[in-house]
XYZ file of C-alpha atoms in Angstrom:
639
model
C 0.000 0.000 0.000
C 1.340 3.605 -0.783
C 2.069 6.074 1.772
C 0.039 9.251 1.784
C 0.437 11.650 -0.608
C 1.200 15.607 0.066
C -0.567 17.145 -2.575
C -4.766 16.010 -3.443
C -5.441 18.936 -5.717
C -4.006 21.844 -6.955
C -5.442 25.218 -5.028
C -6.570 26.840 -7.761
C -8.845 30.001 -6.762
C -10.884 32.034 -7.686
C -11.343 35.313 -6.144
C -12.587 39.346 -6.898
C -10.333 42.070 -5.349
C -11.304 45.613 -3.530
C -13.414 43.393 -1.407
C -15.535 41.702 -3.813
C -16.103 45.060 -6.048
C -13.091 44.839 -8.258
C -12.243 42.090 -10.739
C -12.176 38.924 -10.654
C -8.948 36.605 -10.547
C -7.645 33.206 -10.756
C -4.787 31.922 -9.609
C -2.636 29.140 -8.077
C -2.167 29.351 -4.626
C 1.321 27.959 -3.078
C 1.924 26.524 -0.220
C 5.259 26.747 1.752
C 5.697 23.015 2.549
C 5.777 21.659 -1.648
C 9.268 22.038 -1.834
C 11.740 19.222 -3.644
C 11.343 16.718 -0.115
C 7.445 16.751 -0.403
C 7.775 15.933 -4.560
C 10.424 13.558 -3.892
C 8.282 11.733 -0.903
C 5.108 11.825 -3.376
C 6.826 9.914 -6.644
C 7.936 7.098 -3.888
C 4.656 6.760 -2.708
C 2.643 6.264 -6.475
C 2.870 10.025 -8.503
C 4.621 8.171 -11.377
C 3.039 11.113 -13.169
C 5.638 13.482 -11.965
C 8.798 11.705 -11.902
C 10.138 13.380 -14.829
C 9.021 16.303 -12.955
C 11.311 15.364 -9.976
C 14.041 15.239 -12.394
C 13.632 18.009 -14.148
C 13.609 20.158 -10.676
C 17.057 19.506 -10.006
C 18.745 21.075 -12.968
C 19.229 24.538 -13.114
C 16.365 27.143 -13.163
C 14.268 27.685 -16.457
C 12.440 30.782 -17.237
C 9.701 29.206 -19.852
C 8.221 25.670 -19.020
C 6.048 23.765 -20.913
C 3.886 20.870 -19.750
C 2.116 18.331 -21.308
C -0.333 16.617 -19.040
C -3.269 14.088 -19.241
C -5.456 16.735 -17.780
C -5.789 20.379 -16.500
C -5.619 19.408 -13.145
C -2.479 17.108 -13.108
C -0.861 20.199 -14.943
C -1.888 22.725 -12.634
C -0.693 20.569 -9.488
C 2.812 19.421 -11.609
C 3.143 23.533 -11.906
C 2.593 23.512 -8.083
C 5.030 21.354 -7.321
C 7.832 23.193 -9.810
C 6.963 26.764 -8.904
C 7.127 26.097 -5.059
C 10.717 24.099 -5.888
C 11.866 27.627 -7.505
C 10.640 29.910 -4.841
C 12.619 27.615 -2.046
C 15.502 27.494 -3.982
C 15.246 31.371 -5.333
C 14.418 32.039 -1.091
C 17.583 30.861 -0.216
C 19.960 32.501 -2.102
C 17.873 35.152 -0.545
C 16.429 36.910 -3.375
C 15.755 41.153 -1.706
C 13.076 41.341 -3.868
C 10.803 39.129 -2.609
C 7.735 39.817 -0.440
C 7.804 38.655 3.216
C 5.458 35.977 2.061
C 8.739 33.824 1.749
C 11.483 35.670 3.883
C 13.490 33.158 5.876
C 11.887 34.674 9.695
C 8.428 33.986 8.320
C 7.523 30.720 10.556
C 5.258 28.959 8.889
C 4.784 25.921 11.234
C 3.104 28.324 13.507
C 0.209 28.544 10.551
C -2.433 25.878 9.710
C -3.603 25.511 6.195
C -6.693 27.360 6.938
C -5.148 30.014 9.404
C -2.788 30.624 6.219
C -5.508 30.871 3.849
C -7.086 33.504 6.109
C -3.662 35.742 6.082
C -2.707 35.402 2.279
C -6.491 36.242 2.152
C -6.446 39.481 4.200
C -3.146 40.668 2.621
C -4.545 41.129 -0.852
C -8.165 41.041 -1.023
C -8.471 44.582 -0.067
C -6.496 45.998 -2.954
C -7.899 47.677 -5.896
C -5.430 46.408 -8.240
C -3.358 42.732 -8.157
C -0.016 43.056 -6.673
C 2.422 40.407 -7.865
C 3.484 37.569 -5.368
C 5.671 34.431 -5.977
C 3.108 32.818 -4.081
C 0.314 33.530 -6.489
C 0.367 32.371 -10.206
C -2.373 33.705 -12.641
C -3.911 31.162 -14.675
C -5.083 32.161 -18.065
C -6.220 30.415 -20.765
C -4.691 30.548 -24.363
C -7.389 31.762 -25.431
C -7.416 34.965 -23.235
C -4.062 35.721 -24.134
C -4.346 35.905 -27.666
C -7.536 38.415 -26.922
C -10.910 36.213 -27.387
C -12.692 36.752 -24.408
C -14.082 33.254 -23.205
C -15.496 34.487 -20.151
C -18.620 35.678 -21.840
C -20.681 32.312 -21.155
C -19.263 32.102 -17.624
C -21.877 34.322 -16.074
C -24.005 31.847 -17.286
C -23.307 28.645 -17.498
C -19.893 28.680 -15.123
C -17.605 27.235 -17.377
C -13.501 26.947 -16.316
C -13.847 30.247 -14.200
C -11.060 32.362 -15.508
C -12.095 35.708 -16.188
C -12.382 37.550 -19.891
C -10.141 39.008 -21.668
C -11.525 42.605 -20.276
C -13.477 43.992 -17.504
C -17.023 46.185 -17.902
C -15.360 48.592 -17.960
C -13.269 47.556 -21.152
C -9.865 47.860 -18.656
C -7.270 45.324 -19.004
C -7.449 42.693 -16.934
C -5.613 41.963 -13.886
C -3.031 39.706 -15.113
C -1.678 41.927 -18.486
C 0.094 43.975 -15.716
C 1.750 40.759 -14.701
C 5.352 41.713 -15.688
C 7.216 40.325 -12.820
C 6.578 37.347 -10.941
C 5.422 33.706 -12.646
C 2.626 33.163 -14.624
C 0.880 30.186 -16.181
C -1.037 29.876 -19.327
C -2.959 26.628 -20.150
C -5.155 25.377 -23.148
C -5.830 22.457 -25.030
C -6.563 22.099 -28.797
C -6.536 25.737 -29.423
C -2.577 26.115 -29.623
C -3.133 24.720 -32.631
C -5.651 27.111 -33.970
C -3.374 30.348 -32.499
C 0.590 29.071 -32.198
C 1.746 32.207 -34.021
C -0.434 34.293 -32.101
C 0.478 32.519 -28.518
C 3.946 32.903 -29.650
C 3.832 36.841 -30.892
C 1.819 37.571 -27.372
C 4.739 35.396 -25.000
C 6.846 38.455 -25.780
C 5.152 41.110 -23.075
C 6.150 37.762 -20.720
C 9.484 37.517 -21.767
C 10.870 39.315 -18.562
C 8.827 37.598 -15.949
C 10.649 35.806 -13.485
C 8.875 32.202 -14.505
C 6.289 31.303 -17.573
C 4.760 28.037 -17.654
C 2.799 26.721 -20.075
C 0.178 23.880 -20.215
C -1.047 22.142 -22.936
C -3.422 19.434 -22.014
C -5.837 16.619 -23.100
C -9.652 17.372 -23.344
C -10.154 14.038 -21.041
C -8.006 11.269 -19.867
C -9.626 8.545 -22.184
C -9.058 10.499 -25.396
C -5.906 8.486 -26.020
C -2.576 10.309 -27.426
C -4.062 11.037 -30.879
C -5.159 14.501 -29.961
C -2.193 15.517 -27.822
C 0.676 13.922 -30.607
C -1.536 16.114 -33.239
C -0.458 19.318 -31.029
C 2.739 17.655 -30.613
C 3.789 17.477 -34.555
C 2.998 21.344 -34.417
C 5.401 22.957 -36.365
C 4.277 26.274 -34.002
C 5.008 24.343 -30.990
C 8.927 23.775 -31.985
C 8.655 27.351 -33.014
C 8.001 28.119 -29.347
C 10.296 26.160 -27.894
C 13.296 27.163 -29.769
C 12.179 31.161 -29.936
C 11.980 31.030 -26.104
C 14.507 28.254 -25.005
C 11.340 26.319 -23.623
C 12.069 23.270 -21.293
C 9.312 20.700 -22.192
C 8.012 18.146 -19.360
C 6.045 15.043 -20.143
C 3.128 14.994 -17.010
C 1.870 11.081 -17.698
C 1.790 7.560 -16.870
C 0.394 4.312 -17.721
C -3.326 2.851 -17.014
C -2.114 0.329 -14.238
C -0.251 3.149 -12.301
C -2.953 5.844 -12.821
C -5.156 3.162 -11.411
C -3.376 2.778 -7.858
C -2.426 6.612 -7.994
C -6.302 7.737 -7.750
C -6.626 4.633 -5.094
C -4.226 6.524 -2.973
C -5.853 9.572 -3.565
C -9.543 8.027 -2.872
C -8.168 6.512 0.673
C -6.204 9.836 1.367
C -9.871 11.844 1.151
C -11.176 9.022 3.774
C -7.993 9.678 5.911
C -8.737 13.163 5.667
C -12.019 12.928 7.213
C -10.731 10.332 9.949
C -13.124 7.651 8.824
C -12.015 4.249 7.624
C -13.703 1.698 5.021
C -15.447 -1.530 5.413
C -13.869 -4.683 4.926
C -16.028 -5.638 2.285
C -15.977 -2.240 1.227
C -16.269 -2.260 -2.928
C -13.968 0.113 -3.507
C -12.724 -0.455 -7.130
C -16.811 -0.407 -8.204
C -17.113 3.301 -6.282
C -14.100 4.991 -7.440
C -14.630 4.085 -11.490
C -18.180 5.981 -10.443
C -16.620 8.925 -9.125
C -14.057 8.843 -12.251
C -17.206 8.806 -14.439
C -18.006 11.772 -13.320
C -17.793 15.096 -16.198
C -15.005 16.883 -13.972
C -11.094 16.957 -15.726
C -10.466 17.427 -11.728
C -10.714 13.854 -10.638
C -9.122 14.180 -7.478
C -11.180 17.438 -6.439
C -14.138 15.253 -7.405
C -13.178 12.896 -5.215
C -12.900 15.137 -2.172
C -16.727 16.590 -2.939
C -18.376 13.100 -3.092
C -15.920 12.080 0.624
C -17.159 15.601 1.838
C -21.034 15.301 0.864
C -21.237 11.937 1.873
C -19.089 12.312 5.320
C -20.516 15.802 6.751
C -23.197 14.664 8.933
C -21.184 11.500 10.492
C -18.971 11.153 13.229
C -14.890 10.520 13.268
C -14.047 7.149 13.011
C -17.530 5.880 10.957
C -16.472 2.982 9.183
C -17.945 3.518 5.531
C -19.877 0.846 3.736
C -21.046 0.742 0.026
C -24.338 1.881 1.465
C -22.669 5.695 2.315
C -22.649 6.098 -1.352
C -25.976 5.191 -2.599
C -26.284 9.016 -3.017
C -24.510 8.610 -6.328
C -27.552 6.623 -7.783
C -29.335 10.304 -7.457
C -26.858 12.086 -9.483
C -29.537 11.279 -12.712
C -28.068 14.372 -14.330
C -24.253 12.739 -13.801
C -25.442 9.500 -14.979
C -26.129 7.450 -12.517
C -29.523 5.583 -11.936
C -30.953 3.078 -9.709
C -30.167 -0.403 -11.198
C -28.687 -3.724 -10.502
C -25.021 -2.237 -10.303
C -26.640 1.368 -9.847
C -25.378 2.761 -13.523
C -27.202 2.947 -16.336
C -25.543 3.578 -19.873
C -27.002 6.680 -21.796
C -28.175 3.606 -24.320
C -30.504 2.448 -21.690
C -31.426 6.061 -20.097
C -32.585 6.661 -24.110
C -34.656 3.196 -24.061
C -36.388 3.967 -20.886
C -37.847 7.198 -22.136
C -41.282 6.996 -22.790
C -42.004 6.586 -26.651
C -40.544 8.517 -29.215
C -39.874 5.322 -30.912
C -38.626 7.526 -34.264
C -36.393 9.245 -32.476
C -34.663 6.779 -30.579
C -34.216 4.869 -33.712
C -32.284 7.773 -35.798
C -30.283 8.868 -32.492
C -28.960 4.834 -32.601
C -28.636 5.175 -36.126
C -26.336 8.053 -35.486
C -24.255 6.048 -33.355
C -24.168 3.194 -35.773
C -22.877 5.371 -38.283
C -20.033 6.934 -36.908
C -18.838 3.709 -35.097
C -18.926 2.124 -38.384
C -16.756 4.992 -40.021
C -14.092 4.682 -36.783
C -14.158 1.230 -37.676
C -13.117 1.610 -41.344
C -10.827 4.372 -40.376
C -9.091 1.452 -37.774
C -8.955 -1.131 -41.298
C -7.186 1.391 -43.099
C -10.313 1.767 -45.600
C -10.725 5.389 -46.268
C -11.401 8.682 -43.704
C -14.935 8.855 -43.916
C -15.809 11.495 -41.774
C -19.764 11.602 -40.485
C -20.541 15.533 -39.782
C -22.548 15.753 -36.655
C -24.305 18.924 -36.816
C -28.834 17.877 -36.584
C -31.818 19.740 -36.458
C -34.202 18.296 -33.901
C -38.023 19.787 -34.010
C -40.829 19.731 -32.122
C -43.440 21.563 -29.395
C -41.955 22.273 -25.882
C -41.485 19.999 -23.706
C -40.699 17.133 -25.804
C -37.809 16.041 -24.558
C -35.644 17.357 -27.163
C -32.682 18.572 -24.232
C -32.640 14.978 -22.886
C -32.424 13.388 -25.896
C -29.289 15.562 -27.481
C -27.536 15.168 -23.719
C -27.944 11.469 -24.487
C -26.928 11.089 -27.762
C -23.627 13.353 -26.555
C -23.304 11.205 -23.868
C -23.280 7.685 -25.978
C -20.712 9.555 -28.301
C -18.551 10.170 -25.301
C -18.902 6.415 -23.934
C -18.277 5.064 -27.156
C -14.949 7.526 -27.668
C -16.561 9.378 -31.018
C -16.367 12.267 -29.329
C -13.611 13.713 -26.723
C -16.171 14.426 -24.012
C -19.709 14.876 -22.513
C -18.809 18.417 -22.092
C -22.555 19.487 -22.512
C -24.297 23.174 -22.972
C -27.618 24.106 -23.856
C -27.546 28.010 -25.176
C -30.723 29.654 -26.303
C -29.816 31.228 -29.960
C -30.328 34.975 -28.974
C -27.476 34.439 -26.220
C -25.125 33.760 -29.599
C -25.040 37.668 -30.621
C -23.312 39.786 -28.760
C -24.073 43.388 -27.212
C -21.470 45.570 -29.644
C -20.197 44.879 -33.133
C -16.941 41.999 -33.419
C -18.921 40.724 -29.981
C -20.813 38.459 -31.576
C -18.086 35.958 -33.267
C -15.676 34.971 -30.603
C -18.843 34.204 -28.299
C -19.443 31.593 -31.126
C -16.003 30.531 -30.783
C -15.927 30.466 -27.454
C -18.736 27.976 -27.379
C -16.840 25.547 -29.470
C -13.645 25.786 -27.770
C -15.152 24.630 -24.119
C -17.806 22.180 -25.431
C -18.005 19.362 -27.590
C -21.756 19.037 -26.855
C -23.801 21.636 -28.289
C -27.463 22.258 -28.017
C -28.757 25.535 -29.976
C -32.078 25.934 -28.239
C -34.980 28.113 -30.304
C -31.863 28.306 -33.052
C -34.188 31.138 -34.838
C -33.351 33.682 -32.385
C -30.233 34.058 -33.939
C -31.878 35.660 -36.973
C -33.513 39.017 -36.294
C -36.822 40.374 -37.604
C -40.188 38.564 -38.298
C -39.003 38.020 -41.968
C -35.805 36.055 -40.824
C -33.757 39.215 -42.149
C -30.587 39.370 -39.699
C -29.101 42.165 -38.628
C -25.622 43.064 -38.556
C -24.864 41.335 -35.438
C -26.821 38.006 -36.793
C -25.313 38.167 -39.590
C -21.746 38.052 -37.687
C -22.496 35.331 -35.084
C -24.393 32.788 -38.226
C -20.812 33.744 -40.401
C -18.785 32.408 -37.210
C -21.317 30.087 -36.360
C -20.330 28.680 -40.321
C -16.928 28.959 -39.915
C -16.963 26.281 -36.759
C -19.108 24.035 -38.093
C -17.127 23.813 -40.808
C -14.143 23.413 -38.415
C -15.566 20.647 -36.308
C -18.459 19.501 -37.961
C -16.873 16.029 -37.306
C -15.390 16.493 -34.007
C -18.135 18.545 -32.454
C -22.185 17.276 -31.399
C -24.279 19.996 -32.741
C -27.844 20.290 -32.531
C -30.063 23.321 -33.927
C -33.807 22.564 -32.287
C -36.897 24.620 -32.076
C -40.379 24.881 -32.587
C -41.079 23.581 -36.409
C -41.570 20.373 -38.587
C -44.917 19.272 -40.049
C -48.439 20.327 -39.628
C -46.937 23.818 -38.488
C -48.745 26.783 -40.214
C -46.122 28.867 -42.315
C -46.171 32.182 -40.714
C -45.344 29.928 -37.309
C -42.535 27.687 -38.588
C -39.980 29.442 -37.280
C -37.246 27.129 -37.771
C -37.877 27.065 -41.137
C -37.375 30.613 -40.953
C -33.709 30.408 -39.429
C -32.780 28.081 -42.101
C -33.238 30.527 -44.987
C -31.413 33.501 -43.226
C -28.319 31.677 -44.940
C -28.179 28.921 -47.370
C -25.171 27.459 -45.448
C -26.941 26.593 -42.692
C -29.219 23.944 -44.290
C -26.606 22.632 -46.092
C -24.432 21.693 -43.038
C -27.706 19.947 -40.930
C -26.542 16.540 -41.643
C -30.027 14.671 -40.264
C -33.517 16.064 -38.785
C -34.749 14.760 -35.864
C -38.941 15.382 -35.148
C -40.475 14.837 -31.788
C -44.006 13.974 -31.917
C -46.269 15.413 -29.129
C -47.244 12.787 -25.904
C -50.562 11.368 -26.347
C -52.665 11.166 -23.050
C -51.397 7.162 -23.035
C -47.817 8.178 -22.580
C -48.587 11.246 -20.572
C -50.142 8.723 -17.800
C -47.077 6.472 -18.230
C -44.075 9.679 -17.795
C -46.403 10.854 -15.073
C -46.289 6.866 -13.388
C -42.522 6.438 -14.542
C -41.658 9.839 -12.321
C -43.723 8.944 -9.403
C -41.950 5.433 -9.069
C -38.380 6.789 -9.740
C -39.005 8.824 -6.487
C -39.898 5.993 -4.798
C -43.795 6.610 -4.504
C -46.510 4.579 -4.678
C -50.078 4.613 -6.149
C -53.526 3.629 -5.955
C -55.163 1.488 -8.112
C -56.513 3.690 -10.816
C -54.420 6.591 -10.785
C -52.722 6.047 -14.370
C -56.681 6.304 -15.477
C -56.806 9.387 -14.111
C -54.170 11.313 -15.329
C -54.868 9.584 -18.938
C -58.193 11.055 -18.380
C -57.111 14.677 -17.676
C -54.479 14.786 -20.473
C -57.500 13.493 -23.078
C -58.264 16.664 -23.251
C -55.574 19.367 -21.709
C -53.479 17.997 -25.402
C -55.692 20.004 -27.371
C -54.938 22.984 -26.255
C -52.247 25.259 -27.873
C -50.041 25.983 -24.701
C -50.047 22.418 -23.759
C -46.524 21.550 -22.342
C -45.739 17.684 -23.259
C -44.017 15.733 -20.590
C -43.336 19.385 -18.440
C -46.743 19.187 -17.590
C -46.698 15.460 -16.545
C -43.537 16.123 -14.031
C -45.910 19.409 -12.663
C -48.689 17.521 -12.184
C -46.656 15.199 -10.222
C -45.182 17.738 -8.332
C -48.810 19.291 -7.274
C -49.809 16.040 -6.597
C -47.184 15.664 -4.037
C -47.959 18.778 -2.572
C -51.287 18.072 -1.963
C -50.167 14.569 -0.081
C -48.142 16.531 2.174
C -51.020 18.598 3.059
C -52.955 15.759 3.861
C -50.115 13.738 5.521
C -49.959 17.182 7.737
C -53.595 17.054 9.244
C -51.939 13.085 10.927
C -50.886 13.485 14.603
C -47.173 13.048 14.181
C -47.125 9.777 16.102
C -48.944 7.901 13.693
C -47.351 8.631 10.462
C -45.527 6.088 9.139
C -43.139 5.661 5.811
C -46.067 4.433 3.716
C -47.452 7.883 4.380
C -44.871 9.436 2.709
C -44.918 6.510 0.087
C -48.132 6.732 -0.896
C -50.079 9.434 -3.825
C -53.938 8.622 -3.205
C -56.123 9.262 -5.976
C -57.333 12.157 -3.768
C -53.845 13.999 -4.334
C -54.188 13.922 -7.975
C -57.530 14.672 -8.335
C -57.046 17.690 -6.222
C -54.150 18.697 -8.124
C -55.516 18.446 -11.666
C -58.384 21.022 -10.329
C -55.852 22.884 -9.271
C -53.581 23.063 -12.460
C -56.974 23.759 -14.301
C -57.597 27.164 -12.540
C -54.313 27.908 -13.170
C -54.718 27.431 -16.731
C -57.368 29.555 -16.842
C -56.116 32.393 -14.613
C -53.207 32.354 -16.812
C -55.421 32.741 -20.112
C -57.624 35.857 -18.191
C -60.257 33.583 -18.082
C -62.848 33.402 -15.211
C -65.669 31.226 -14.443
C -69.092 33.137 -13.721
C -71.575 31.657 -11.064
C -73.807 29.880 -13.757
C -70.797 28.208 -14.716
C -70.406 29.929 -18.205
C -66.994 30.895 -19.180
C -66.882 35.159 -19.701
């Protein structure tokens, strides 16, 4: 068994400065104690990762570093580990420049981890401005450097947290003033898209004390093909020779990955001073936590430990039954079965019909393993462009169905990730003119799952005529789907198809604002409205996944109501199914509330009567018609 290891996770933060009213940064926090002994003591005990790290450390100090890591995380902690190594050895041969942050009096074994937290905290956080510190790298993306500001879906949709390329104020930001101290810059595919430009803008760095650079894989299981592609970059020798870059392989084989995150996983339980049961099934719940869509395996770790631990006592011994929680995480994948995981095949199968659909979302599939399969013969590089229009009312399912067509792409490697965003199209254009295109970009450079929601927005006007900041986000939106039409999952979807009246088909609409568009939608995908039948069965299917049961008669019931609520034009499809579950819970808990507390049982809070439903279809109704402006009048007679 391995010893513990020093370093979990990197500490990368994320912070605003002038008390919360100034920018906001990100940066990698040091700590004193990751000098050369703590790297050393972590390779012996499983980090096979860093060993060429270790080496590395003990030559002679390099200005610009480049690392090439499996994922962000490893390269962020391997930058950890070497930056900390140059600001012991740079300390002492006592360097007067330096803040008192690493002067030889400062005694740091009179700090804990938090207490030093709190004091790095209180030193900065009330500045205006950053102030350099060898203790505190900015991280910023390649992508920020060249001058695309990828922050703009942050606000949002929190994506990697690094702030844009400029303040509200159209300022600089924080780390262009950076001119002194370290800094790191880290990106993936996109040095291959900007090397000349990464290269030209390294040049306002070239008199910092330290630059590293990161270039890392979109996900550990995307193999080396994507990484040796960067790799055979003539830009990338460019940059090593223009800047005398030393180059560090961050990496390591399957079997020692394997026992590396096992170390990790028991140093979490450690951490919370519990211990595991002997029968304890460990391989089975760490390849769940790995499946998780976070590059940052070892912070994932730590949340699940954390979330599962807080409300026990030191010393609980932890059994498989701790961390049934994960068979919650739907969202992350994880259902209630016999092994508690369900593969996005199966999550598609149990929807309720849509037979169509989930035929042409396998056929999908098929297609593009059969064309990896051909490409693995040596038989020709058919490439299968995944950009499809899917179309149909609200409510459809039309979200849950593109997640899980991403997500069997990702399982079955067509894809690098399950990266996943749904964007409505008016978010695409942008609030000034040149706005509009590297939002688009942006988009494709953090996602490989993309989900265009009510596409026409993008298009401005009644007629479909764009303006001039349409007309610059659909020219972008071109020029990636072009790009990564085969790399990328893109789905346009929106209210349209067949039996829609002209003047409403709105999608049809989007698609003749530019000819291109049409041309690139490989397939079309229609979702077919829920009859009352399969209204009855989504509401059933909800009601048992949360563990409740009904009465005898209940599926008759809702089938009943929906006979005639999917006539009406604002009917919501299977939205309305999960609300009328929802109100129908509601009302149980209002009846379960009139019980003397010392005679409720768990089959009260098991049980929907027919009562509960009935009482909340009434009460959905007069919603439906308060929301129309309609009111009943004491003859009965609609007015």
């Amino acid at each position: 068994m391995m010893k513990k290891l020093n370093l979990l996770k990197p500490n990368l933060r994320t912070g605003y400065l002038n008390n919360g009213r100034g920018e906001e940064v990100s940066y990698l926090q040091l700590m004193p104690e990751m000098g050369i002994k703590a790297l050393e003591q972590d390779v012996e005990n499983g980090a096979e990762q860093y060993r060429e790290l270790l080496e590395f450390s003990k030559k002679r100090l390099s200005q610009f570093v480049l690392i090439r890591s499996a994922n962000q995380e490893e390269g962020l902690m391997a930058v950890t580990y070497l930056a900390s190594i140059y600001n012991e050895r740079e300390r002492k041969q006592n360097y007067s420049e330096y803040s008192c942050l690493y002067e030889e009096d400062m005694e740091y074994e009179e700090f804990s981890v938090d207490e030093y937290d709190a004091y790095e905290e209180e030193s900065w956080e009330e500045q205006p401005t950053w102030e350099e510190d060898p203790g505190r790298i900015p991280v910023v993306t390649f992508t920020q450097l060249c001058g695309f500001d990828e922050g703009i879906f942050a606000s949002f949709h929190g994506t990697m947290g690094f702030s844009s390329a400029r303040d509200k104020r159209g300022k600089p930001p924080y780390w262009k003033n950076a001119r002194k101290e370290a800094i790191c810059f880290i990106g993936t595919n996109e040095f291959c898209e900007m090397g000349q430009s990464i290269i030209r803008e390294l040049k306002r760095y070239s008199d910092n004390r330290h630059v590293y650079m990161i270039i890392h894989q979109k996900g550990e299981d995307t193999g080396h093909n994507e990484m040796n592609q960067i790799w055979n970059e003539p830009c990338l020798c460019d940059l090593v020779l223009e800047y005398t870059v030393e180059v560090i392989d961050v990496s390591t084989d399957k079997k020692h990955r394997k026992k590396y995150y096992e170390e990790l996983f028991h140093n979490w339980i450690k951490e919370k001073s519990c211990t595991l049961a002997q029968d304890f099934p460990k391989e089975k719940i760490i390849q769940k936590i790995l499946s998780f869509h976070n590059p940052c395996k070892s912070e994932m770790m730590e949340k699940v430990i954390h979330y599962i631990t807080k409300d026990v006592e030191k010393q609980h011994v932890i059994s498989e039954e701790d961390f049934q929680i994960l068979n919650k995480f739907q969202s992350l994948g994880f259902l209630k079965g016999k092994d508690g995981y369900q593969s996005a095949k199966q999550r598609l199968n149990s929807l309720v019909g849509m037979d169509s659909v989930k035929e042409q979302i396998c056929g999908i599939v098929a297609t593009m393993q059969f064309n990896q399969a051909r490409k693995e013969y040596g038989l020709g590089n058919t490439q299968y462009h995944n950009v499809h229009m899917m179309l149909g009312a609200p409510g459809t399912a039309k979200t849950t169905v593109a997640q899980l067509l991403g997500a069997m792409m990702a399982e079955q490697k067509l894809i690098a990730t399950n990266r996943f965003i749904s964007v409505n199209g008016a978010e695409l254009k942008g609030m000034y003119v040149g706005h509009s295109a590297p939002k688009v970009k942006a988009l494709f450079d953090h996602y490989d799952i993309i989900l265009i929601d009510e596409a026409y927005a993008i298009a401005a006007g009644n007629e479909g005529d764009a303006d001039s900041f349409s007309q610059e986000a659909i020219s972008q939106l071109l020029i990636e789907l072009e790009k990564h039409g085969a790399d990328k999952l893109v789905i346009f979807a929106g209210y349209g198809g067949r039996n829609i009246d002209e003047k409403d088909n709105k999608m049809k609409q989007f698609l003749e604002t530019n000819p291109g568009i049409r041309s690139r939608v490989n397939s079309t995908i229609y979702f077919d409205s829920y009859t009352p039948e399969q209204m009855a069965d989504i509401f059933v299917h909800h009601a048992q996944s949360e563990q409740f049961t009904l009465e005898k008669g209940a599926g008759n019931i809702v089938r009943e109501y929906f006979c005639g609520r999917v006539a009406e034009s604002d009917f919501g499809n299977g939205r309305e199914a999960r609300s009328l579950l929802e109100n129908s819970i509601k009302e149980a808990a209002k009846r379960i509330a009139q019980i003397p507390k010392n005679k409720q049982t768990k089959k009260h809070y098991q049980l929907l009567c027919n009562q509960d439903i009935v009482k909340a279809i009434e009460g959905q109704k007069e919603g439906f018609l308060m929301q129309k402006g309609k009111t009943k009048s004491r003859c009965g007679f609609a007015t």
